[in-house]
XYZ file of C-alpha atoms in Angstrom:
169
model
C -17.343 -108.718 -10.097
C -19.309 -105.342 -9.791
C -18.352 -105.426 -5.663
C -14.491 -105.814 -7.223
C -14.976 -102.760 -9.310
C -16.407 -100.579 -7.004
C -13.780 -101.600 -4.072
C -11.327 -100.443 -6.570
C -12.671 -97.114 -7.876
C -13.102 -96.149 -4.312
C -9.710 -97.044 -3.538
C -8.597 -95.137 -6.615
C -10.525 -92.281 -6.129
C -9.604 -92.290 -2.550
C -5.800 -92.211 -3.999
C -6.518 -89.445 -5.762
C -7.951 -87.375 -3.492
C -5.011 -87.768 -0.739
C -2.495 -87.308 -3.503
C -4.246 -83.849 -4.363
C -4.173 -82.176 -1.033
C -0.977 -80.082 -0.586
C 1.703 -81.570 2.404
C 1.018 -79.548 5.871
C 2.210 -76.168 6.159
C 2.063 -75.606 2.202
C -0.090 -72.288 1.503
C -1.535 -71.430 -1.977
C -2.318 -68.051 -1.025
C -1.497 -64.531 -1.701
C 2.532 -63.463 -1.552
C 4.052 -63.781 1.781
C 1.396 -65.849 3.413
C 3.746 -68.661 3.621
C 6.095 -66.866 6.218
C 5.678 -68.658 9.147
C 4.359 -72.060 7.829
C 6.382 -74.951 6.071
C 10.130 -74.626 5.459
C 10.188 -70.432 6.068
C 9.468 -71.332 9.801
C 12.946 -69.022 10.892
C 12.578 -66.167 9.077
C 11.300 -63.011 10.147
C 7.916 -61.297 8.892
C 8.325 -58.285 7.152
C 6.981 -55.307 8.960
C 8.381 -56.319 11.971
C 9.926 -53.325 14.503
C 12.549 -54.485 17.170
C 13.566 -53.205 20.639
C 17.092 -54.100 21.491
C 18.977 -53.323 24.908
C 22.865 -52.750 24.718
C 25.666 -52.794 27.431
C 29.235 -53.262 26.837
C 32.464 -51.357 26.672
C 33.984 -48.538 24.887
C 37.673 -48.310 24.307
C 38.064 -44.407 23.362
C 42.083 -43.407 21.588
C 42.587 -40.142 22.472
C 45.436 -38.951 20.068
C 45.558 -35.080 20.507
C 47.187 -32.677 17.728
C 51.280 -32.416 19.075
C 50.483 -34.338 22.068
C 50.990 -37.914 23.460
C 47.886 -39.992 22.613
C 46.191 -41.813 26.002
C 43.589 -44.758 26.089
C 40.561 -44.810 28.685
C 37.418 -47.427 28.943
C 34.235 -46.878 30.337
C 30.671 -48.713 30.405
C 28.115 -48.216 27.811
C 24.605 -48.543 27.298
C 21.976 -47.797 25.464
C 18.627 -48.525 23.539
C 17.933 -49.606 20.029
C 14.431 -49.143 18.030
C 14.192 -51.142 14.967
C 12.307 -52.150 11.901
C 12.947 -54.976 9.633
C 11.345 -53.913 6.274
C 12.162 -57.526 4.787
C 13.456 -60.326 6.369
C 16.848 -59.912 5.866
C 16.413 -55.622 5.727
C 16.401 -53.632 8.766
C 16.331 -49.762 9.765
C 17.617 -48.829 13.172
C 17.775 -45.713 15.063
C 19.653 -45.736 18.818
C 20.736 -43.498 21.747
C 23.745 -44.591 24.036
C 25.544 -43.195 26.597
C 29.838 -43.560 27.834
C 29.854 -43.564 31.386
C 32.424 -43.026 33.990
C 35.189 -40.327 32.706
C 33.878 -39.514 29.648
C 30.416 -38.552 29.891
C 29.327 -38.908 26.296
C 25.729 -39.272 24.804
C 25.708 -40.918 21.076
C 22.546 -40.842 18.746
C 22.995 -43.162 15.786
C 20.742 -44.492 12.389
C 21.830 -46.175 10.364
C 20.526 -49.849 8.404
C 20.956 -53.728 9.440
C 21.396 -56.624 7.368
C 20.571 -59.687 8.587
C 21.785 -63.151 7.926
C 19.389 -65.923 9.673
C 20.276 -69.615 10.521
C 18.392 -70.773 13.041
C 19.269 -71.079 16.012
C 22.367 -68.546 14.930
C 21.373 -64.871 13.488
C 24.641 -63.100 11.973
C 24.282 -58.905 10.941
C 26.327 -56.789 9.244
C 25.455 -52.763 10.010
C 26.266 -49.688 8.809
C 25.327 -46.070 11.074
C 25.338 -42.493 11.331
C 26.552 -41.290 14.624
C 26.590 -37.970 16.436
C 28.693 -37.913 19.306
C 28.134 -35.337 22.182
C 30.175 -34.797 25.197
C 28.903 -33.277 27.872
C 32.521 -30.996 27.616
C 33.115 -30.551 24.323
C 32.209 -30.270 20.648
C 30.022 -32.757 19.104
C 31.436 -35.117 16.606
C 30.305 -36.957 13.499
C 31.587 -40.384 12.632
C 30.490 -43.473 10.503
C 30.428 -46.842 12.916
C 30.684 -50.159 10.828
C 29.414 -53.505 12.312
C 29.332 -57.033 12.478
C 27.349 -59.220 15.462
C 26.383 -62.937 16.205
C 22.689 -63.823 18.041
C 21.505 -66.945 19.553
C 18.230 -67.323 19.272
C 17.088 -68.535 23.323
C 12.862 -68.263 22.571
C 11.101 -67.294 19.541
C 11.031 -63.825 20.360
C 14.559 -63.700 22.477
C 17.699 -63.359 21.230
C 21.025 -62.478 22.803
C 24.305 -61.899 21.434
C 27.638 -59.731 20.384
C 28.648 -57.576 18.335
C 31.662 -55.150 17.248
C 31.420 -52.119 16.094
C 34.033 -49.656 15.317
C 33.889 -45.962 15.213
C 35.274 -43.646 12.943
C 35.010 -40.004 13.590
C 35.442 -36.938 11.778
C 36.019 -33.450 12.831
């Protein structure tokens, strides 16, 4: 009888004791240090900064006071520095350039926010840009945008995005 009692208080206690330790990947510790463990596996740390690469086109409307208005497309490219203060919050700053007839540098900030479904990233952004030609007046304008990522590693993404300009005088 006392060998059936003790079988099942250690089987109890042994119950207990695997019932008390959290599931895998669960963290009890300080805000934010489950980022990166459990179910927030896809998001983003905060305090994270970001180097993106950009080449594309850029469809320029050319509508002159009195005059006939003319359409021209050249290459683009450029670099973008980053840094996501949340998850879902970013900061950006850029420089680009409009090759081929056009010759035009463009310097940009502006904010990012971002929309994450792994493996699919969606952004919506909002910038400041300066536009300088290398024959003519620079330009201010406010550039909307929207873009799609797929995430290809952990730490690679590619994908699109549109943005349109609109510039003032």
């Amino acid at each position: 009888m006392r060998a059936c009692i003790a079988v099942t208080l250690v089987a109890a206690w042994a119950a207990m004791a695997a019932a008390a330790e959290p599931p895998p990947g669960r963290t009890d510790g300080p805000e934010g240090s489950e980022v990166g463990t459990g179910g927030y596996r896809g998001f983003r740390t905060p305090g994270v900064f970001y180097l993106e690469p950009f080449f594309g086109a850029a469809a320029i409307d050319i509508e002159p006071e009195g005059g006939k208005g003319s359409s021209q497309t050249d290459l683009t490219y450029g670099l973008e520095l980053g840094y996501m203060s949340q998850d879902w919050l970013g900061f950006q700053a850029a420089y680009g350039h409009i090759g081929g007839d056009q010759k035009t540098n463009l310097f940009s900030a502006g904010i990012r926010n971002v929309f994450d479904y792994e493996p699919f990233n969606y952004f919506l952004r909002l910038d400041a840009e300066l536009y300088s030609p290398d024959g003519g007046d620079t330009h201010f304008g406010i550039v909307p945008g929207v873009g799609a990522e797929v995430m290809i590693t952990e730490r690679l993404r590619a994908g699109l995005q549109y943005q349109h300009d609109f510039i003032f005088a």
